[in-house]
mmCIF file with all atom_site columns, C-alpha atoms in Angstrom:
data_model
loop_
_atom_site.group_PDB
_atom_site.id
_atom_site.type_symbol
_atom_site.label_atom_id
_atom_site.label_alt_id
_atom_site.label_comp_id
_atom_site.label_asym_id
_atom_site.label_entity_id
_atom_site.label_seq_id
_atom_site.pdbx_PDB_ins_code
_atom_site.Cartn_x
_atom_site.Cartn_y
_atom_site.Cartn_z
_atom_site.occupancy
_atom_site.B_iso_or_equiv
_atom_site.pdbx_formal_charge
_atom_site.auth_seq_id
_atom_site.auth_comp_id
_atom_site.auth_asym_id
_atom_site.auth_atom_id
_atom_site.pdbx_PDB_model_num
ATOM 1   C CA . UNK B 1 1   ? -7.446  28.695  37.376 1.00 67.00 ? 27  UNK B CA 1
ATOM 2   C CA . UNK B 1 2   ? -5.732  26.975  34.585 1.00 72.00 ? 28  UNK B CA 1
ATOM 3   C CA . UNK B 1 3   ? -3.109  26.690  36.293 1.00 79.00 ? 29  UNK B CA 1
ATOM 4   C CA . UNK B 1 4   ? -4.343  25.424  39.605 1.00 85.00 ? 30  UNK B CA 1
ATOM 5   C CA . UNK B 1 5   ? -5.478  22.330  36.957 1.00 84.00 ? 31  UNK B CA 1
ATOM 6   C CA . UNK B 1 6   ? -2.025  21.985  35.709 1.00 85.00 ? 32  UNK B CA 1
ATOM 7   C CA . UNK B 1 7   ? -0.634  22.085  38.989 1.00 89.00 ? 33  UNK B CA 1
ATOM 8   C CA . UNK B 1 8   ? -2.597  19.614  40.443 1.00 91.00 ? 34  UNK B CA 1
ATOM 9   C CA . UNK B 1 9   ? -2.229  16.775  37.580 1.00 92.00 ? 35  UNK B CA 1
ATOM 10  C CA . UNK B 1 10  ? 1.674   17.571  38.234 1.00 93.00 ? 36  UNK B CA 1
ATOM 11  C CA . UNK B 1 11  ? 1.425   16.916  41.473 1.00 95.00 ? 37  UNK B CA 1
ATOM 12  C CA . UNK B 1 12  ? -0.564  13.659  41.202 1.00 95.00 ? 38  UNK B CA 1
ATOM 13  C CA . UNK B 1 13  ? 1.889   12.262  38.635 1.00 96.00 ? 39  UNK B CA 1
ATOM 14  C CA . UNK B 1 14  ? 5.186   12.895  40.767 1.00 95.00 ? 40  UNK B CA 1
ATOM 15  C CA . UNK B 1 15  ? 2.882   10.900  44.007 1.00 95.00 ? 41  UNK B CA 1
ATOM 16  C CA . UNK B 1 16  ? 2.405   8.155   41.094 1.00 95.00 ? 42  UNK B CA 1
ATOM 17  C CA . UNK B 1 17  ? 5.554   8.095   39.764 1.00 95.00 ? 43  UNK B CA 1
ATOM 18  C CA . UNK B 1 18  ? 7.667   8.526   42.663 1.00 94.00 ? 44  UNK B CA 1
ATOM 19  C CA . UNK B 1 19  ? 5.544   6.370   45.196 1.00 92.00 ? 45  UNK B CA 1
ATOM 20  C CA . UNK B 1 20  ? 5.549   2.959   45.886 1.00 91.00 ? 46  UNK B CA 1
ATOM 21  C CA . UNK B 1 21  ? 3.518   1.944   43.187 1.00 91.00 ? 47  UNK B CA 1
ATOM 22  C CA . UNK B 1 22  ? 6.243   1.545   40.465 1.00 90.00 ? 48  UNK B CA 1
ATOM 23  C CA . UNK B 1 23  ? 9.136   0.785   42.844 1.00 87.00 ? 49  UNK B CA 1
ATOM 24  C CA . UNK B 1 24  ? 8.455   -1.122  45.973 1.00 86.00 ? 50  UNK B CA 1
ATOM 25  C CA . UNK B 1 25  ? 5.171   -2.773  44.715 1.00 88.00 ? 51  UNK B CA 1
ATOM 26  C CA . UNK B 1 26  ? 5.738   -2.645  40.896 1.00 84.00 ? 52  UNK B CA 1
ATOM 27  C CA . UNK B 1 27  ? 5.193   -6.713  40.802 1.00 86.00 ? 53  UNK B CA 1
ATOM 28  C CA . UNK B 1 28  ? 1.380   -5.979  41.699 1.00 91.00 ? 54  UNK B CA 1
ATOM 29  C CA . UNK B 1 29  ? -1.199  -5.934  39.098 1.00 93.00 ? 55  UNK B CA 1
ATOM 30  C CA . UNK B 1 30  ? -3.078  -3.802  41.452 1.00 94.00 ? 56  UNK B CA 1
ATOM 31  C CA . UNK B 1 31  ? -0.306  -1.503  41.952 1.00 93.00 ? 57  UNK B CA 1
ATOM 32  C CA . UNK B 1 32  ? 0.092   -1.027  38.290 1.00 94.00 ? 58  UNK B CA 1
ATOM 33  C CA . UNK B 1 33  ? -3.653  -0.683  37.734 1.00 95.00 ? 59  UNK B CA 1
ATOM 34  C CA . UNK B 1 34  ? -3.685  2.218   40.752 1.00 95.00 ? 60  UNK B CA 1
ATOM 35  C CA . UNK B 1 35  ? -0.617  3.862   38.679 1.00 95.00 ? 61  UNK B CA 1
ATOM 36  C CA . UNK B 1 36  ? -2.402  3.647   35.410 1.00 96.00 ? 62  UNK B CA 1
ATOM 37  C CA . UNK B 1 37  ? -5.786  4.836   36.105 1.00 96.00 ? 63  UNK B CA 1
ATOM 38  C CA . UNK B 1 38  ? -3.994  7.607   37.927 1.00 96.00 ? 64  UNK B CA 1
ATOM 39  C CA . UNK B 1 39  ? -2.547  8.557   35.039 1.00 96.00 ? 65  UNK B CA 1
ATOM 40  C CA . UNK B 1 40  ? -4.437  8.370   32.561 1.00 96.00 ? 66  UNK B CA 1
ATOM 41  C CA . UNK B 1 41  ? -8.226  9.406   34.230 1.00 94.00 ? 67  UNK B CA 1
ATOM 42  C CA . UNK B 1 42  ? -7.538  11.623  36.653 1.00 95.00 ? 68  UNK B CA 1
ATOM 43  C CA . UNK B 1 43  ? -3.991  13.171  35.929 1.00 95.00 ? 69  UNK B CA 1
ATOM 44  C CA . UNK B 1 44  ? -4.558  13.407  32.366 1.00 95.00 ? 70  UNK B CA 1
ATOM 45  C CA . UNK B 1 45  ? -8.172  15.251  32.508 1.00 93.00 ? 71  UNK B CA 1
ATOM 46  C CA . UNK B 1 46  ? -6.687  18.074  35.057 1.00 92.00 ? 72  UNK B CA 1
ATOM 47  C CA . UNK B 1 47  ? -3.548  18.157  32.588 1.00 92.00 ? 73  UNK B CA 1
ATOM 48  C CA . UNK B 1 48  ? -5.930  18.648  29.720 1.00 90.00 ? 74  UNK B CA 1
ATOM 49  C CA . UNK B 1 49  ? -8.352  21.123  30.567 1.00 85.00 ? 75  UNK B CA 1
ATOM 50  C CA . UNK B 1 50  ? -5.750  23.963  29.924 1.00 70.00 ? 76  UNK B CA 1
ATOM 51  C CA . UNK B 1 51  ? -4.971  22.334  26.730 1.00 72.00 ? 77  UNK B CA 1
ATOM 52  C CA . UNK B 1 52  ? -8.438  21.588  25.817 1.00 65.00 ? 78  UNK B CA 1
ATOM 53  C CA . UNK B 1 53  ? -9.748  25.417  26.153 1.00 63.00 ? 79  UNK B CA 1
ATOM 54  C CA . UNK B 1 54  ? -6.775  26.775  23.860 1.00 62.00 ? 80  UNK B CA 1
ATOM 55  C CA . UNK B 1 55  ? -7.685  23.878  21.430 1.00 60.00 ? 81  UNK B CA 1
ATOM 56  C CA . UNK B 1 56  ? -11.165 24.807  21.460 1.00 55.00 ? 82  UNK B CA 1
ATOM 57  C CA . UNK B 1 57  ? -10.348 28.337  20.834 1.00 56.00 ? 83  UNK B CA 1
ATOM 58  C CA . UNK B 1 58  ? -8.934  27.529  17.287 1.00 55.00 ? 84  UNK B CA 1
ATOM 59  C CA . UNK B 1 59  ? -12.492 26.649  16.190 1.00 53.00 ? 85  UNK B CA 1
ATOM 60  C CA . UNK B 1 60  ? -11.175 24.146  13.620 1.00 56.00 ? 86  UNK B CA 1
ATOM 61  C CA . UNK B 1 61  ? -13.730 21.529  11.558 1.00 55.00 ? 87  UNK B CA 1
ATOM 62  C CA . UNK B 1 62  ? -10.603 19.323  12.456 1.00 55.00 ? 88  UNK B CA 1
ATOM 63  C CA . UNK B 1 63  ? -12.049 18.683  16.028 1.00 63.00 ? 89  UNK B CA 1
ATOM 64  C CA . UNK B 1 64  ? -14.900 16.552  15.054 1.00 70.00 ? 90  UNK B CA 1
ATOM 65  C CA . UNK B 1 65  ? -12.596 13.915  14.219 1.00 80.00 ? 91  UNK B CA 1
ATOM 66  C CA . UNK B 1 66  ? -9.868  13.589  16.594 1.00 88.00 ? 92  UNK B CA 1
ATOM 67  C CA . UNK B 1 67  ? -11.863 12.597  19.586 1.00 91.00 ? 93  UNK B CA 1
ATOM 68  C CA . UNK B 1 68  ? -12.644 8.992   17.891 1.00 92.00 ? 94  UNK B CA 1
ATOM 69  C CA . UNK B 1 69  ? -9.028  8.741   16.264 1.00 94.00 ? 95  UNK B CA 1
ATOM 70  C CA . UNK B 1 70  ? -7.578  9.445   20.458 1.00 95.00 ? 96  UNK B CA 1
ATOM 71  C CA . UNK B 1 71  ? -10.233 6.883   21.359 1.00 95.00 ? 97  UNK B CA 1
ATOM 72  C CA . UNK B 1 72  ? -8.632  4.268   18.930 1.00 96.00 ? 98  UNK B CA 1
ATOM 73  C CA . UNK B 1 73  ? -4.812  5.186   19.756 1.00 97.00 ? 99  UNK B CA 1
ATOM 74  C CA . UNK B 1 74  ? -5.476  4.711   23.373 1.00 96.00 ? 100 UNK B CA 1
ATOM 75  C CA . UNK B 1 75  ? -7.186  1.611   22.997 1.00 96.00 ? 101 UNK B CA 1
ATOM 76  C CA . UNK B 1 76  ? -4.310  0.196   21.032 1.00 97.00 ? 102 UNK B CA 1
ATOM 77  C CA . UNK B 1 77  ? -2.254  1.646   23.984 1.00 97.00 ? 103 UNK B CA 1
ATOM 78  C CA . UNK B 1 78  ? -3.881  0.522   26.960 1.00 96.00 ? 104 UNK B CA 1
ATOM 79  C CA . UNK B 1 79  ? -4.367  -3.333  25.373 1.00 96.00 ? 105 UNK B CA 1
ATOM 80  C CA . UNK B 1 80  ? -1.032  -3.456  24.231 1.00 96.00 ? 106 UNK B CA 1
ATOM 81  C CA . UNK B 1 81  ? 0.493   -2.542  27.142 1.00 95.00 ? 107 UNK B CA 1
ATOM 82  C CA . UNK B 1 82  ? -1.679  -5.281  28.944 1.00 95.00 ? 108 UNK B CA 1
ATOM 83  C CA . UNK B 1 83  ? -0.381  -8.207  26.502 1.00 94.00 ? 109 UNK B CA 1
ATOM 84  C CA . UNK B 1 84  ? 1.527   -10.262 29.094 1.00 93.00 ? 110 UNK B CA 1
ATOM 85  C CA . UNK B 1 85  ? 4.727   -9.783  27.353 1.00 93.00 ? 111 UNK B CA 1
ATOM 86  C CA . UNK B 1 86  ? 4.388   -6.326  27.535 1.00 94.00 ? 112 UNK B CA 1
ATOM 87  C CA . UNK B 1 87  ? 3.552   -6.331  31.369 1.00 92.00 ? 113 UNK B CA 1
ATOM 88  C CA . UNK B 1 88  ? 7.057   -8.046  31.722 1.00 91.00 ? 114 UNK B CA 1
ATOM 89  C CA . UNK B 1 89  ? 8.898   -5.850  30.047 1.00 92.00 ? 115 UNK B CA 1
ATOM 90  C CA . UNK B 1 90  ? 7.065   -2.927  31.928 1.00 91.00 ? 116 UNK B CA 1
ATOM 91  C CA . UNK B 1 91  ? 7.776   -4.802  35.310 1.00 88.00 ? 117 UNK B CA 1
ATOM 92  C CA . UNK B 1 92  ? 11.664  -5.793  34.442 1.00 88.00 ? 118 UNK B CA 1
ATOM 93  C CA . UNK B 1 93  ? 13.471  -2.406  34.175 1.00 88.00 ? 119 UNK B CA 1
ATOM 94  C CA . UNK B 1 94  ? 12.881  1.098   34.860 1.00 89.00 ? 120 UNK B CA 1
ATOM 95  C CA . UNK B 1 95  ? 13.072  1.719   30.551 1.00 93.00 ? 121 UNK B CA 1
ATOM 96  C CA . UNK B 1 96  ? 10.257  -0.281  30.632 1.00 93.00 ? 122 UNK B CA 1
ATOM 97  C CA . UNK B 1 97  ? 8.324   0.757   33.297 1.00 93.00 ? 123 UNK B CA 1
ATOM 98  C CA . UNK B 1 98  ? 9.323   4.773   31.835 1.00 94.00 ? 124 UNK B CA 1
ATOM 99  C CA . UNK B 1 99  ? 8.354   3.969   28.098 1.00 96.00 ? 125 UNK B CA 1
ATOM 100 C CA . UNK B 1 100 ? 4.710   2.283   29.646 1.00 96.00 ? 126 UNK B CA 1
ATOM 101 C CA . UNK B 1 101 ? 3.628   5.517   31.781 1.00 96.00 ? 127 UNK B CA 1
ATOM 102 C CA . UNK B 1 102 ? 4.738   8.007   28.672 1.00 97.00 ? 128 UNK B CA 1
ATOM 103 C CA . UNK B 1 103 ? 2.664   5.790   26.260 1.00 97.00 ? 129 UNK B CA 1
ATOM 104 C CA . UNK B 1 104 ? -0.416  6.181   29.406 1.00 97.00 ? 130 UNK B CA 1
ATOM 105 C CA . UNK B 1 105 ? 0.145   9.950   29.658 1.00 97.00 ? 131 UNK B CA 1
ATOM 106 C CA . UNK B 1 106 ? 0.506   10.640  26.211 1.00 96.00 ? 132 UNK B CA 1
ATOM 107 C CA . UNK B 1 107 ? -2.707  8.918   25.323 1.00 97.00 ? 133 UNK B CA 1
ATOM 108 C CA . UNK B 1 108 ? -4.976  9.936   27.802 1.00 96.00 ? 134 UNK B CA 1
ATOM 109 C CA . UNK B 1 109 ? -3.775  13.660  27.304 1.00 94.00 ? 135 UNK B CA 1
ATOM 110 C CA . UNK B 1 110 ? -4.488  12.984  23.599 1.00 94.00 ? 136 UNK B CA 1
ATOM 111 C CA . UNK B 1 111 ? -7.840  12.092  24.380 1.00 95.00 ? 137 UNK B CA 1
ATOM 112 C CA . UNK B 1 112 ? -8.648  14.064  27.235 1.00 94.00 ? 138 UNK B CA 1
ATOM 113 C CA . UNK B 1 113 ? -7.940  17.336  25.178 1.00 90.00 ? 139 UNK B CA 1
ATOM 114 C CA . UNK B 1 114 ? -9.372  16.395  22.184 1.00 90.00 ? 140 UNK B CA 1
ATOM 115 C CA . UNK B 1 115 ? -12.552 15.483  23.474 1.00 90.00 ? 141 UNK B CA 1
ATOM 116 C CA . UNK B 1 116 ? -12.928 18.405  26.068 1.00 87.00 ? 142 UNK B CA 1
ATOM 117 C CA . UNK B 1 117 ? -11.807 21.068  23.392 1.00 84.00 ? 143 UNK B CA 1
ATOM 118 C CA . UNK B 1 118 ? -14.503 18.859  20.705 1.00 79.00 ? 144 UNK B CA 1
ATOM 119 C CA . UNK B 1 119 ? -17.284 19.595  23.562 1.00 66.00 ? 145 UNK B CA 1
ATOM 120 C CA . UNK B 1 120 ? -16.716 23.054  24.296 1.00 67.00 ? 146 UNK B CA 1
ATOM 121 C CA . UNK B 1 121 ? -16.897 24.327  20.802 1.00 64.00 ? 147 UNK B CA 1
ATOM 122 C CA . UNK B 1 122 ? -20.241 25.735  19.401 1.00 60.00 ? 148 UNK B CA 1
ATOM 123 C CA . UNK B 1 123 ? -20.639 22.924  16.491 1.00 63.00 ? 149 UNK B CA 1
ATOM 124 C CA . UNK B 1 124 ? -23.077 19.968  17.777 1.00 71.00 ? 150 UNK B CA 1
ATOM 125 C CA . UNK B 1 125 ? -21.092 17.784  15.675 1.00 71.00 ? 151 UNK B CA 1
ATOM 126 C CA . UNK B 1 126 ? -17.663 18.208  17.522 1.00 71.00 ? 152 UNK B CA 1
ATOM 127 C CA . UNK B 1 127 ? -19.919 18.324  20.379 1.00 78.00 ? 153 UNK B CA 1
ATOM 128 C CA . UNK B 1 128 ? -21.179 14.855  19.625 1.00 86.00 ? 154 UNK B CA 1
ATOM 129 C CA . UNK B 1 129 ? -17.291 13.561  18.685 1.00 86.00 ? 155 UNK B CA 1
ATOM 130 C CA . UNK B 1 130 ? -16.188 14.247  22.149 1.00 88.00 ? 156 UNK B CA 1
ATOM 131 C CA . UNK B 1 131 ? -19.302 12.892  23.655 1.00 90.00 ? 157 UNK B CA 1
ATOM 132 C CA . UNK B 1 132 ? -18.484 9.453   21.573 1.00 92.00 ? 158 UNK B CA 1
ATOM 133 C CA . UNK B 1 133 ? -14.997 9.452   22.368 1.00 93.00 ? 159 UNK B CA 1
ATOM 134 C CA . UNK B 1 134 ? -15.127 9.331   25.703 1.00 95.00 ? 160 UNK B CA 1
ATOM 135 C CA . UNK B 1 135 ? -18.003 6.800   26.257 1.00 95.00 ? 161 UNK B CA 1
ATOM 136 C CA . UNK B 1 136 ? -15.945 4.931   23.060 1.00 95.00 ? 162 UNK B CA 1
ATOM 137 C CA . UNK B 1 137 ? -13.090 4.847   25.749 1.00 96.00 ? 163 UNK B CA 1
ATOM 138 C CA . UNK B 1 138 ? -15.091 3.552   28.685 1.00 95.00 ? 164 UNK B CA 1
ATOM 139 C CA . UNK B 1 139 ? -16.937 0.732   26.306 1.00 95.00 ? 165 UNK B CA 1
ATOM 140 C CA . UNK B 1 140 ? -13.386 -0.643  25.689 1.00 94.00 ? 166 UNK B CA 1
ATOM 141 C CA . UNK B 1 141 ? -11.558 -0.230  29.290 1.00 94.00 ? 167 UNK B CA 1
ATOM 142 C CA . UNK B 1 142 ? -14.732 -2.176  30.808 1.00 95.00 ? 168 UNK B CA 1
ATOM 143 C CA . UNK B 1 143 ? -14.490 -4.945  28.489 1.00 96.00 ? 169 UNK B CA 1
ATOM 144 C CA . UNK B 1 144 ? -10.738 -4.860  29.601 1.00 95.00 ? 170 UNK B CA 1
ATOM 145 C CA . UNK B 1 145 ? -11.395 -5.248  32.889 1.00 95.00 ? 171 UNK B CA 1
ATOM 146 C CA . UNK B 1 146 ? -14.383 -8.128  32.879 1.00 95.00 ? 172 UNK B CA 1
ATOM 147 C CA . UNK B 1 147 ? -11.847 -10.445 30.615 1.00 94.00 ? 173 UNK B CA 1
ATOM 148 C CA . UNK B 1 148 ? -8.661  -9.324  33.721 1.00 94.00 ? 174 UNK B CA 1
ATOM 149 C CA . UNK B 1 149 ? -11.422 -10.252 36.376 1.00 94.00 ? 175 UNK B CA 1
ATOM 150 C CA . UNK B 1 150 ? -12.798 -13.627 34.645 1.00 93.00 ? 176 UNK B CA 1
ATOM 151 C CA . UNK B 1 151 ? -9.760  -14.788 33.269 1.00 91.00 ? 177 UNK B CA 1
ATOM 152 C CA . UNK B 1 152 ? -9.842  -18.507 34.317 1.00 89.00 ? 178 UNK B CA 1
ATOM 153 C CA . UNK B 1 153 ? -5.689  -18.501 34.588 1.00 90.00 ? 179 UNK B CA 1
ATOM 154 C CA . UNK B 1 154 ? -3.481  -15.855 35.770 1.00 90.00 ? 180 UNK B CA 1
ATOM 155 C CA . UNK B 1 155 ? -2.225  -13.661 32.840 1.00 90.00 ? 181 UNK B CA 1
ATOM 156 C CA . UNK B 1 156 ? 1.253   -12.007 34.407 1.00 88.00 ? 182 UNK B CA 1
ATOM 157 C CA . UNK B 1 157 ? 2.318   -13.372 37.662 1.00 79.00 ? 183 UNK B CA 1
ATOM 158 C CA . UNK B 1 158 ? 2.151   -17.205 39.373 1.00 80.00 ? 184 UNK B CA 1
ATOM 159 C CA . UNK B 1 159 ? 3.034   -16.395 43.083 1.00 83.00 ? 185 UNK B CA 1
ATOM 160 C CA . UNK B 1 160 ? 2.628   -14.109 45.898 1.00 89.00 ? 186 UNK B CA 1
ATOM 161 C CA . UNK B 1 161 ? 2.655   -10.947 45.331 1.00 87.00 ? 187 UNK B CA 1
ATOM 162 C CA . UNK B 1 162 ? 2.846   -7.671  48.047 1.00 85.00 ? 188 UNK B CA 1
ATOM 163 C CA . UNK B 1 163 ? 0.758   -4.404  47.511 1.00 85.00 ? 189 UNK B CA 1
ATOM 164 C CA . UNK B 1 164 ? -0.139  -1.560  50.386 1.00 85.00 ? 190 UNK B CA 1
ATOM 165 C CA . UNK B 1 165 ? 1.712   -4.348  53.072 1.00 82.00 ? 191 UNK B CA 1
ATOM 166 C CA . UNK B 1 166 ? -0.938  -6.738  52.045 1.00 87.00 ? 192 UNK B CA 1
ATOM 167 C CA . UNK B 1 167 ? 0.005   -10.622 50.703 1.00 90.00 ? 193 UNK B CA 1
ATOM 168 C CA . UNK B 1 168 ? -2.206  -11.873 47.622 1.00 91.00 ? 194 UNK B CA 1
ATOM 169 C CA . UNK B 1 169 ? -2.172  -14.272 45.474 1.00 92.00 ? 195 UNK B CA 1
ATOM 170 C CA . UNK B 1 170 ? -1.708  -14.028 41.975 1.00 91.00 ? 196 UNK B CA 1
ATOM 171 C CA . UNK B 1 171 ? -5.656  -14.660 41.247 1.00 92.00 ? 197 UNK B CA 1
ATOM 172 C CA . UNK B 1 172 ? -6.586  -11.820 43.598 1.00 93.00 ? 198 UNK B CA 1
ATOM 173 C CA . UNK B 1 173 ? -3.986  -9.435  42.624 1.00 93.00 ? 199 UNK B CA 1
ATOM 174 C CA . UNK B 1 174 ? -5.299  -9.614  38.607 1.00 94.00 ? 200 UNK B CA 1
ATOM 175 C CA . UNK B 1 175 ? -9.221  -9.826  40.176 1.00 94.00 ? 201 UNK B CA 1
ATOM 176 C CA . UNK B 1 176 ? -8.483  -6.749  42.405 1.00 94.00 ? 202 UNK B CA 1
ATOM 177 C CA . UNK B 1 177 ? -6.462  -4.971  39.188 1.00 94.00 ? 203 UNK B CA 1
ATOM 178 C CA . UNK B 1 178 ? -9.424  -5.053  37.080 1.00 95.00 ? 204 UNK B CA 1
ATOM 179 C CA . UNK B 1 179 ? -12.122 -4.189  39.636 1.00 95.00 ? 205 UNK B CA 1
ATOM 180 C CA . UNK B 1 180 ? -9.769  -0.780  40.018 1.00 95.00 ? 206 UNK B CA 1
ATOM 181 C CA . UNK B 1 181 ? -9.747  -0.450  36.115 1.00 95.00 ? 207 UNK B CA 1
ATOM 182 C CA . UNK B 1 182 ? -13.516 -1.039  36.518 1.00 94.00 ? 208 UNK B CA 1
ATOM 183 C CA . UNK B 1 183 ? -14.320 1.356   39.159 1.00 93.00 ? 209 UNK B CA 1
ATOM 184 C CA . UNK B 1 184 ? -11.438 4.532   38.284 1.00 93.00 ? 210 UNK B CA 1
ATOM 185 C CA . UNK B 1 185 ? -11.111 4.173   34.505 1.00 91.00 ? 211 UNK B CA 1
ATOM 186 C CA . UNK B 1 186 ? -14.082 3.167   33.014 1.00 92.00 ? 212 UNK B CA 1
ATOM 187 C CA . UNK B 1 187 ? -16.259 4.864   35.787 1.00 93.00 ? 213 UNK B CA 1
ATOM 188 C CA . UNK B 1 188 ? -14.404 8.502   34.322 1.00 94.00 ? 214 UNK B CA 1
ATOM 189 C CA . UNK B 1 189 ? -14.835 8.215   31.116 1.00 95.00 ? 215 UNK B CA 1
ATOM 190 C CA . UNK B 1 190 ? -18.241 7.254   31.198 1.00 95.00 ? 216 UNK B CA 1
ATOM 191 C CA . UNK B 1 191 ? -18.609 10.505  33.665 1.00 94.00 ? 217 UNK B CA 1
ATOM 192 C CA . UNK B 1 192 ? -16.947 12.711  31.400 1.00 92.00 ? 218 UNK B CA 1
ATOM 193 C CA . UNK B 1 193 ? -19.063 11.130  28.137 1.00 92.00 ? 219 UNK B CA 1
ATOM 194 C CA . UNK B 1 194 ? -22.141 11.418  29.594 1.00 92.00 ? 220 UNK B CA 1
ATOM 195 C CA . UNK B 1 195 ? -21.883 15.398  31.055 1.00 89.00 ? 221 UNK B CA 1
ATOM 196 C CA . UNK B 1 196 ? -20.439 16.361  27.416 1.00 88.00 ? 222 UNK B CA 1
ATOM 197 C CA . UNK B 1 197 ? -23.447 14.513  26.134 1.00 86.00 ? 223 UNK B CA 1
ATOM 198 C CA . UNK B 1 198 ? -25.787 16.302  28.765 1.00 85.00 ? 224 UNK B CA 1
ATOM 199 C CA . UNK B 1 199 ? -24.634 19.369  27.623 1.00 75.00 ? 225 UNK B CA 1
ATOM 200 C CA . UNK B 1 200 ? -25.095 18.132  23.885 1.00 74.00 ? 226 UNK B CA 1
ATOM 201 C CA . UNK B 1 201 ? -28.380 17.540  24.859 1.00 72.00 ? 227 UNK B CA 1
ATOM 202 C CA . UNK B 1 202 ? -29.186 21.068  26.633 1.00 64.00 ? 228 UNK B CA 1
ATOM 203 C CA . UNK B 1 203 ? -28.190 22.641  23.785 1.00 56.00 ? 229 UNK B CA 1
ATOM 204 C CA . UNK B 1 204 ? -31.630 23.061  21.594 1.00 51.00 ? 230 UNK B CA 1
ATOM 205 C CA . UNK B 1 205 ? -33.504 23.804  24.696 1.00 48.00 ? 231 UNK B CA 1
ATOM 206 C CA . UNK B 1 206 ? -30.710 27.389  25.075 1.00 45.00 ? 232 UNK B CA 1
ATOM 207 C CA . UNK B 1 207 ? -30.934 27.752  21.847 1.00 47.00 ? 233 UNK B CA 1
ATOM 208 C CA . UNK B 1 208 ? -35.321 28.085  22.471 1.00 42.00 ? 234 UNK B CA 1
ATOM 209 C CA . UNK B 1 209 ? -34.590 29.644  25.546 1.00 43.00 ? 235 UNK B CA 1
#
């Protein structure tokens, strides 16, 4: 079964990578958002599971920690990778565009493990780190995405721009960006927070059981 998870965040990354979102339509905010919140909440969790059950195994006191320290580094990730000179560099070679998606994968396979190993441990403190971590994450990708989608000026392109054979403008490409950062990214996160916390929460009533 571990595996099968493995195999199937592979997968997805090669469709991201090798697709027309970083090639063809790499000018797109959208695009880039589609790429990014591939990467880092759906291809990263699969990834991680496998990772996350051998970390949990090791039972260290180190866990309770690492979920909030993941939660920082991929804030600092995702935001600077969104600073407009960043999103040129990413957009004006394939170094650049290479260097941005290793920083994504890294950091959301960072996280993701950390916080899935933290939850499936017996301590309700690691339990609790993993919970935070996660909903930590989602706090600070939503407040990403409102300030992309009510940005009163355009932040990384000025003209036209192409994405799925569709024209947009510059305005709707960023709007429609952050409403997929919105829905994808911060929507998983805040899943995956909230059923570690559920279980957090289920835990006396086992223990009574």
């Amino acid at each position: 079964m571990r595996v099968l998870w493995l195999a199937n965040g592979c997968l997805l990354l090669a469709v991201i990578w090798l697709g027309p979102l970083l090639s063809a339509w790499r000018g797109s905010v959208t695009a880039h958002m589609l790429a990014h919140m591939g990467v880092v909440a759906v291809a990263a969790p699969l990834i991680a599971i496998g990772v996350a059950l051998r970390l949990a195994s090791c039972r260290r006191p180190v866990l309770t920690g690492l979920p909030i320290v993941a939660s920082l580094v991929e804030l600092l990730v995702v935001w600077g990778w969104h600073a407009p000179a960043a999103r040129r560099l990413a957009e004006s070679s394939l170094w650049g565009t290479a260097l941005e998606q290793a920083c994504f994968l890294a950091a959301g396979l960072f996280l993701w493990s950390t916080c899935l190993a933290a939850g499936s441990t017996n301590r309700s403190s690691s339990n609790a780190a993993g919970a935070f971590g996660l909903l930590l994450t989602s706090v600070h990708m939503t407040l990403l995405g409102a300030l992309l989608a009510l940005s009163p000026r355009t932040l990384y392109q000025f003209g036209d721009v192409t994405c799925f054979g569709t024209t947009l403008t510059a305005a709707q490409d960023q709007q429609l960006g952050a409403v997929v950062m919105l829905m994808v990214g911060a929507a998983a996160y805040l899943a995956g927070g909230v059923a570690l916390l559920s279980g957090l929460l289920a835990e006396p009533n086992r223990r009574v059981a």
